[in-house]
JSON list of C-alpha atoms in Angstrom, two decimals:
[
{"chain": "A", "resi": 1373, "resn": "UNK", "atom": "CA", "xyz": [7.90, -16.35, -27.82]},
{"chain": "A", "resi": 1374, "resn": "UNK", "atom": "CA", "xyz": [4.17, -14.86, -28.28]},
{"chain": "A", "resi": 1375, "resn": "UNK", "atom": "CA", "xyz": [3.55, -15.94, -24.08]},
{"chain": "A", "resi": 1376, "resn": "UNK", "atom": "CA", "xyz": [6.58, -14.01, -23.42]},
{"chain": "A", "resi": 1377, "resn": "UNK", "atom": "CA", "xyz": [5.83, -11.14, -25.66]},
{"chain": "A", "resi": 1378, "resn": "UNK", "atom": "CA", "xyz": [2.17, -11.20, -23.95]},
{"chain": "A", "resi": 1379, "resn": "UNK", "atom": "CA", "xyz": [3.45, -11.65, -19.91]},
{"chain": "A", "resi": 1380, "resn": "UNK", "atom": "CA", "xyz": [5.41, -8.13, -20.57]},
{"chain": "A", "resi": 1381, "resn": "UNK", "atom": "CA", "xyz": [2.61, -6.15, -21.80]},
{"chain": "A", "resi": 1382, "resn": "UNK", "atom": "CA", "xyz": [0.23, -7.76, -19.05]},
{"chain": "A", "resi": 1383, "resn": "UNK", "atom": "CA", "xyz": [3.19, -7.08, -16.80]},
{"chain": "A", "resi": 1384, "resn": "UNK", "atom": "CA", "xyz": [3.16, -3.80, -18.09]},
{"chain": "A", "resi": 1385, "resn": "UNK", "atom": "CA", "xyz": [-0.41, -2.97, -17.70]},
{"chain": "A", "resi": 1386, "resn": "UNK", "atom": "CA", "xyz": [-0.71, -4.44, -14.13]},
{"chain": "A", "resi": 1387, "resn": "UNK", "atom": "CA", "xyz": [2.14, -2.23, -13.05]},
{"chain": "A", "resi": 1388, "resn": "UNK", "atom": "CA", "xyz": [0.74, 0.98, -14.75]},
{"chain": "A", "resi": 1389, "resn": "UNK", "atom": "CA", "xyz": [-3.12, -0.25, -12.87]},
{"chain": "A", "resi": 1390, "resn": "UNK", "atom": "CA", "xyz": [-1.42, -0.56, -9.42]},
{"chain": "A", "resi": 1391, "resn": "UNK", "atom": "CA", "xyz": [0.57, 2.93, -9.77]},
{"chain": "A", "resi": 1392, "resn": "UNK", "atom": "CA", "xyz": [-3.40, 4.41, -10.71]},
{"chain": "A", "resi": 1393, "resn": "UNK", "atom": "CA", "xyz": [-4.82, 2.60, -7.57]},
{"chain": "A", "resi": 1394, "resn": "UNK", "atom": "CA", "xyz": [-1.65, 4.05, -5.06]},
{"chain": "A", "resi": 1395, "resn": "UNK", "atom": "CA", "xyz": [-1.14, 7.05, -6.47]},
{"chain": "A", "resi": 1396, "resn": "UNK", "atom": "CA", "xyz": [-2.17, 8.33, -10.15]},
{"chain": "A", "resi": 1397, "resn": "UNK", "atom": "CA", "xyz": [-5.68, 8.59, -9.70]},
{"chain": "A", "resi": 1398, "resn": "UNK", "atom": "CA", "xyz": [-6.31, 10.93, -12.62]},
{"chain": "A", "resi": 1399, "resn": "UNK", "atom": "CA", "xyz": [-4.79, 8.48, -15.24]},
{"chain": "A", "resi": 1400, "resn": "UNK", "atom": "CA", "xyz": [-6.39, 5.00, -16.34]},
{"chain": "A", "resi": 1401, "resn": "UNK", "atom": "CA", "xyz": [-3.49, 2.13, -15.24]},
{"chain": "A", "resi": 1402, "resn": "UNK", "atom": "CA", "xyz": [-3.28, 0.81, -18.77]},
{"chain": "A", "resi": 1403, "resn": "UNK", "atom": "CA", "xyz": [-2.67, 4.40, -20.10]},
{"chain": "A", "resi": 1404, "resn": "UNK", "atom": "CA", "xyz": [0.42, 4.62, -17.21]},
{"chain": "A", "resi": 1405, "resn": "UNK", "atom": "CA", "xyz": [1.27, 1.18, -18.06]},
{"chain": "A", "resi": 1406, "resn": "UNK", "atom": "CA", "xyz": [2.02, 1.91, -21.55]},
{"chain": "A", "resi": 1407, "resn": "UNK", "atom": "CA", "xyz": [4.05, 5.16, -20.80]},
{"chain": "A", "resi": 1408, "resn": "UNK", "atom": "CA", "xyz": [6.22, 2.54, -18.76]},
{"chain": "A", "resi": 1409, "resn": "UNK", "atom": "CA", "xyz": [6.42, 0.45, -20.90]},
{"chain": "A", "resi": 1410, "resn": "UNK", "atom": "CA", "xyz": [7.72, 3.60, -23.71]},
{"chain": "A", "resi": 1411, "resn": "UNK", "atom": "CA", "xyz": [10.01, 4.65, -21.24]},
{"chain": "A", "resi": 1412, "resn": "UNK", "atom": "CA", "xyz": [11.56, 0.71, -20.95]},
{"chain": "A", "resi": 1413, "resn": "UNK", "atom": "CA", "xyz": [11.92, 0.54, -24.67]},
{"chain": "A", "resi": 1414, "resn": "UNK", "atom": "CA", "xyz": [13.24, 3.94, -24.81]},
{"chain": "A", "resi": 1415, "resn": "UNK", "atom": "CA", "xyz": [16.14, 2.99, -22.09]},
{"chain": "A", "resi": 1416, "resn": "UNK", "atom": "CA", "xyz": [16.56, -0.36, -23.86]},
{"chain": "A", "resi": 1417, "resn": "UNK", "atom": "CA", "xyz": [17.15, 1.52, -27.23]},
{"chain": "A", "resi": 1418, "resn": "UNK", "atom": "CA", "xyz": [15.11, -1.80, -29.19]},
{"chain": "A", "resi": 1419, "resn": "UNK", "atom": "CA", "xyz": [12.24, -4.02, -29.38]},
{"chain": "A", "resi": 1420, "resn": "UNK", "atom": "CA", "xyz": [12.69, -7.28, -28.12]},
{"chain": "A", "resi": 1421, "resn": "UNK", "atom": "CA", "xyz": [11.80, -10.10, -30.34]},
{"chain": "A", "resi": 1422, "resn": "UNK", "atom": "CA", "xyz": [8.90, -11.60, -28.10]},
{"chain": "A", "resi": 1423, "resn": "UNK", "atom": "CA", "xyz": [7.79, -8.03, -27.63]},
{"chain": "A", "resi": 1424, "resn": "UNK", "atom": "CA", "xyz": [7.32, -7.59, -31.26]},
{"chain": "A", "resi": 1425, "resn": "UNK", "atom": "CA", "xyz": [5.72, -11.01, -31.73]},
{"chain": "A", "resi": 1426, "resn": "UNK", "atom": "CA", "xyz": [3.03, -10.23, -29.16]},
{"chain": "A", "resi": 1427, "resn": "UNK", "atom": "CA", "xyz": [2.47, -6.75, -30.56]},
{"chain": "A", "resi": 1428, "resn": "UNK", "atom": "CA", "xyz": [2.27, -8.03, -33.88]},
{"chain": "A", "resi": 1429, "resn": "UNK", "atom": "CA", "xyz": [-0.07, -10.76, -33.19]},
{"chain": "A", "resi": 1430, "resn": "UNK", "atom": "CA", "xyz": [-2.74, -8.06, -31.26]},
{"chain": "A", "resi": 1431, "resn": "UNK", "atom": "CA", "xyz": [-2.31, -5.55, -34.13]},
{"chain": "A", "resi": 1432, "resn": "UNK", "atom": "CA", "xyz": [-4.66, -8.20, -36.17]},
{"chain": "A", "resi": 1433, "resn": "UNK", "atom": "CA", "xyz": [-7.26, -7.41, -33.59]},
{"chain": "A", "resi": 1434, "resn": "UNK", "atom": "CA", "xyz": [-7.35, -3.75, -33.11]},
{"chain": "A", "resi": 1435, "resn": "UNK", "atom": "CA", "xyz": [-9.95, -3.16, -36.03]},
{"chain": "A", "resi": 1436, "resn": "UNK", "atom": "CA", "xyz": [-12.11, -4.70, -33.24]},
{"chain": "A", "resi": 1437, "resn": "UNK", "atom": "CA", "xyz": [-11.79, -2.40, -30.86]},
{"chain": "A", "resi": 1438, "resn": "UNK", "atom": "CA", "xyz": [-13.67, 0.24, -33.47]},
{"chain": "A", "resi": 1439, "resn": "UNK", "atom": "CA", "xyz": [-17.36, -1.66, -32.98]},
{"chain": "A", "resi": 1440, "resn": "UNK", "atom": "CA", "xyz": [-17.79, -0.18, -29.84]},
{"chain": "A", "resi": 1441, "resn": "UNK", "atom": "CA", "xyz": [-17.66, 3.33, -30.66]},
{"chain": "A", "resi": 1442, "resn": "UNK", "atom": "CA", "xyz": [-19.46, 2.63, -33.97]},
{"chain": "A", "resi": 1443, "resn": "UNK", "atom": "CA", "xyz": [-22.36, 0.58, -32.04]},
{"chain": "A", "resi": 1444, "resn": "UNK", "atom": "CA", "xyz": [-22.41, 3.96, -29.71]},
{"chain": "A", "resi": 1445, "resn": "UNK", "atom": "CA", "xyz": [-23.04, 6.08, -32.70]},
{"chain": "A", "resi": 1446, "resn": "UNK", "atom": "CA", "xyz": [-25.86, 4.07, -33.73]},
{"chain": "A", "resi": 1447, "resn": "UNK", "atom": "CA", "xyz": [-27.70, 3.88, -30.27]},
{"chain": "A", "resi": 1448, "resn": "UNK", "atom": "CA", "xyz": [-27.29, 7.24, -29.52]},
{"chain": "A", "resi": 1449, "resn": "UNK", "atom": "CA", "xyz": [-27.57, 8.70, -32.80]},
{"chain": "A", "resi": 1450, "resn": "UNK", "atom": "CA", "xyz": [-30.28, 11.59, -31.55]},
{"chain": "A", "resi": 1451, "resn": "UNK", "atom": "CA", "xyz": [-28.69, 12.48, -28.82]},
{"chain": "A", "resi": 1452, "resn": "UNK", "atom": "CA", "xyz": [-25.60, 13.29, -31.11]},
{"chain": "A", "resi": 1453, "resn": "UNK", "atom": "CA", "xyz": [-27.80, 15.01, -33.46]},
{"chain": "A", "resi": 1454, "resn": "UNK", "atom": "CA", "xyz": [-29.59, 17.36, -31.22]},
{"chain": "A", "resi": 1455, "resn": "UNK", "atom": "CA", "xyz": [-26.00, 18.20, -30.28]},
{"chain": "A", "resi": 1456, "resn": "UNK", "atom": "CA", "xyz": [-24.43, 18.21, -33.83]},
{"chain": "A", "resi": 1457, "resn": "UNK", "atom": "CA", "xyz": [-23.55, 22.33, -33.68]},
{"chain": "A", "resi": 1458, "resn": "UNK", "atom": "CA", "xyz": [-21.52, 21.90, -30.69]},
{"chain": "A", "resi": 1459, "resn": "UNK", "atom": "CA", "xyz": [-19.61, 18.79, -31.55]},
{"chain": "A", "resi": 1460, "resn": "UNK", "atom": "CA", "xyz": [-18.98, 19.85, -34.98]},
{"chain": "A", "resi": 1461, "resn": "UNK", "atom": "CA", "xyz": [-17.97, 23.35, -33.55]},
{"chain": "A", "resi": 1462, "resn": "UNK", "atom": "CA", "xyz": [-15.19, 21.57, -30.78]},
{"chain": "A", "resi": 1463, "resn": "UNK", "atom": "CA", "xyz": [-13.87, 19.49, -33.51]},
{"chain": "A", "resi": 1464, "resn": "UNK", "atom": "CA", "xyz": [-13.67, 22.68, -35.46]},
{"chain": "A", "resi": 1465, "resn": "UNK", "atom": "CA", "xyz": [-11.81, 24.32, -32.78]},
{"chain": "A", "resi": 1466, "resn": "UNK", "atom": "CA", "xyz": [-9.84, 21.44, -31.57]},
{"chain": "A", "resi": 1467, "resn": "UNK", "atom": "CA", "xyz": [-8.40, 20.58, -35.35]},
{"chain": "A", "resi": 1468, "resn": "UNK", "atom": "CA", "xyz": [-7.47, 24.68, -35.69]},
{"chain": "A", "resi": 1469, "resn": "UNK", "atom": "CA", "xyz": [-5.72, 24.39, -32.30]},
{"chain": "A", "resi": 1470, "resn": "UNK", "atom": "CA", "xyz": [-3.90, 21.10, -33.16]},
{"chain": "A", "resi": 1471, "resn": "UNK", "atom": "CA", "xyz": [-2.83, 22.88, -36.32]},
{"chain": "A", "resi": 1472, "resn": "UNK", "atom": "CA", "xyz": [-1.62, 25.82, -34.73]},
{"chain": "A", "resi": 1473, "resn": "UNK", "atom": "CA", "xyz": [0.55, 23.81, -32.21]},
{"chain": "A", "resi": 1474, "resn": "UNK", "atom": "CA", "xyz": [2.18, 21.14, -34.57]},
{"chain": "A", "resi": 1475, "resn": "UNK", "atom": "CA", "xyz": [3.19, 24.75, -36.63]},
{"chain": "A", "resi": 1476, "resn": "UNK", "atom": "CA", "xyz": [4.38, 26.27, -33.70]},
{"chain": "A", "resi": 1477, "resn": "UNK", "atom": "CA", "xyz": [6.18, 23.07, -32.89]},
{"chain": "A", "resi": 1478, "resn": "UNK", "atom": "CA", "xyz": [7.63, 22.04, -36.28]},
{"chain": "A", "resi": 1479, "resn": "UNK", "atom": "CA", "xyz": [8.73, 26.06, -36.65]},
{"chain": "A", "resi": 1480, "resn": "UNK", "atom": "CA", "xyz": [10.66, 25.05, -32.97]},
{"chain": "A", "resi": 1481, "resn": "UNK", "atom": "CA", "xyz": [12.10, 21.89, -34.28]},
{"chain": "A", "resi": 1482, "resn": "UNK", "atom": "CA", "xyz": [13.48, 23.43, -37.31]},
{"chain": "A", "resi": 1483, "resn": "UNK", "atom": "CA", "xyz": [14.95, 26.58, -35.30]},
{"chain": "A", "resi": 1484, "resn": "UNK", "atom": "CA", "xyz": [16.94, 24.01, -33.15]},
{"chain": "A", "resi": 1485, "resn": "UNK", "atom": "CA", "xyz": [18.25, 22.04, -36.15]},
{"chain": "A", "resi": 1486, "resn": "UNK", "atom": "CA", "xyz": [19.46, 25.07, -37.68]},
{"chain": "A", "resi": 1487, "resn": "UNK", "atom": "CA", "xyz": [21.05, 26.40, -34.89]},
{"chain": "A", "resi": 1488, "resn": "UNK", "atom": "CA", "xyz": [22.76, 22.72, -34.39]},
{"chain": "A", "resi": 1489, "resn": "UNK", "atom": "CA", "xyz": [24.54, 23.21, -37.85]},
{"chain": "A", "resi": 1490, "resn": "UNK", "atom": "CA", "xyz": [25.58, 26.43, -37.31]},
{"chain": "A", "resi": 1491, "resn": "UNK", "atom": "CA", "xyz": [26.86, 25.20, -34.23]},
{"chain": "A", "resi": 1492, "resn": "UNK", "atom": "CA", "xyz": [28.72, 22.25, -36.14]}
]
């Protein structure tokens, strides 16, 4: 079940890298891979059971994927800190601009529903 679960997501990603090498050059094949693999589940309206095993059996693992970064801190620590005003000024500006959007959109969202149950 976990091989099976495993061979869709590889299957996945090596689909998603070869659509980046042909034609997608602005998007990393794993990152195309994984929209494919949305849009599959999306059209198959569930989660397979080796699918889920797989998944399920990575998601022990991801903590892992946070050394890198935190390593990157480390070694570059005064490079970060002779540019601390303008990263703490773009995270600033991109957490006010995130905010304003997910307003904007949940104002949207709950315009449509409205209108759906006057509609009903």
């Amino acid at each position: 079940m976990l091989l099976r679960g495993l061979t869709w997501l590889v299957l996945f990603q090596l689909i998603g890298s070869g659509l980046n090498a042909l034609f997608l050059h602005m998007l990393p094949g794993p990152i195309i891979g994984l929209v494919l693999l949305f849009l599959y589940l999306l059209a198959r309206g569930e989660v397979g059971e080796p699918l889920s095993v797989a998944a399920s059996s990575l998601l022990r693992y991801l903590p892992l994927l946070l050394v890198p970064p935190a390593v990157g801190v480390m070694a570059y620590a005064g490079a970060i800190w002779a540019d601390f005003w303008a990263i703490v000024g773009t995270l600033v500006l991109s957490l006010l601009l995130a905010f304003i959007f997910c307003g904007w959109l949940m104002q949207k969202l709950i315009d449509r529903q409205a209108r759906r149950k006057e509609e009903a």
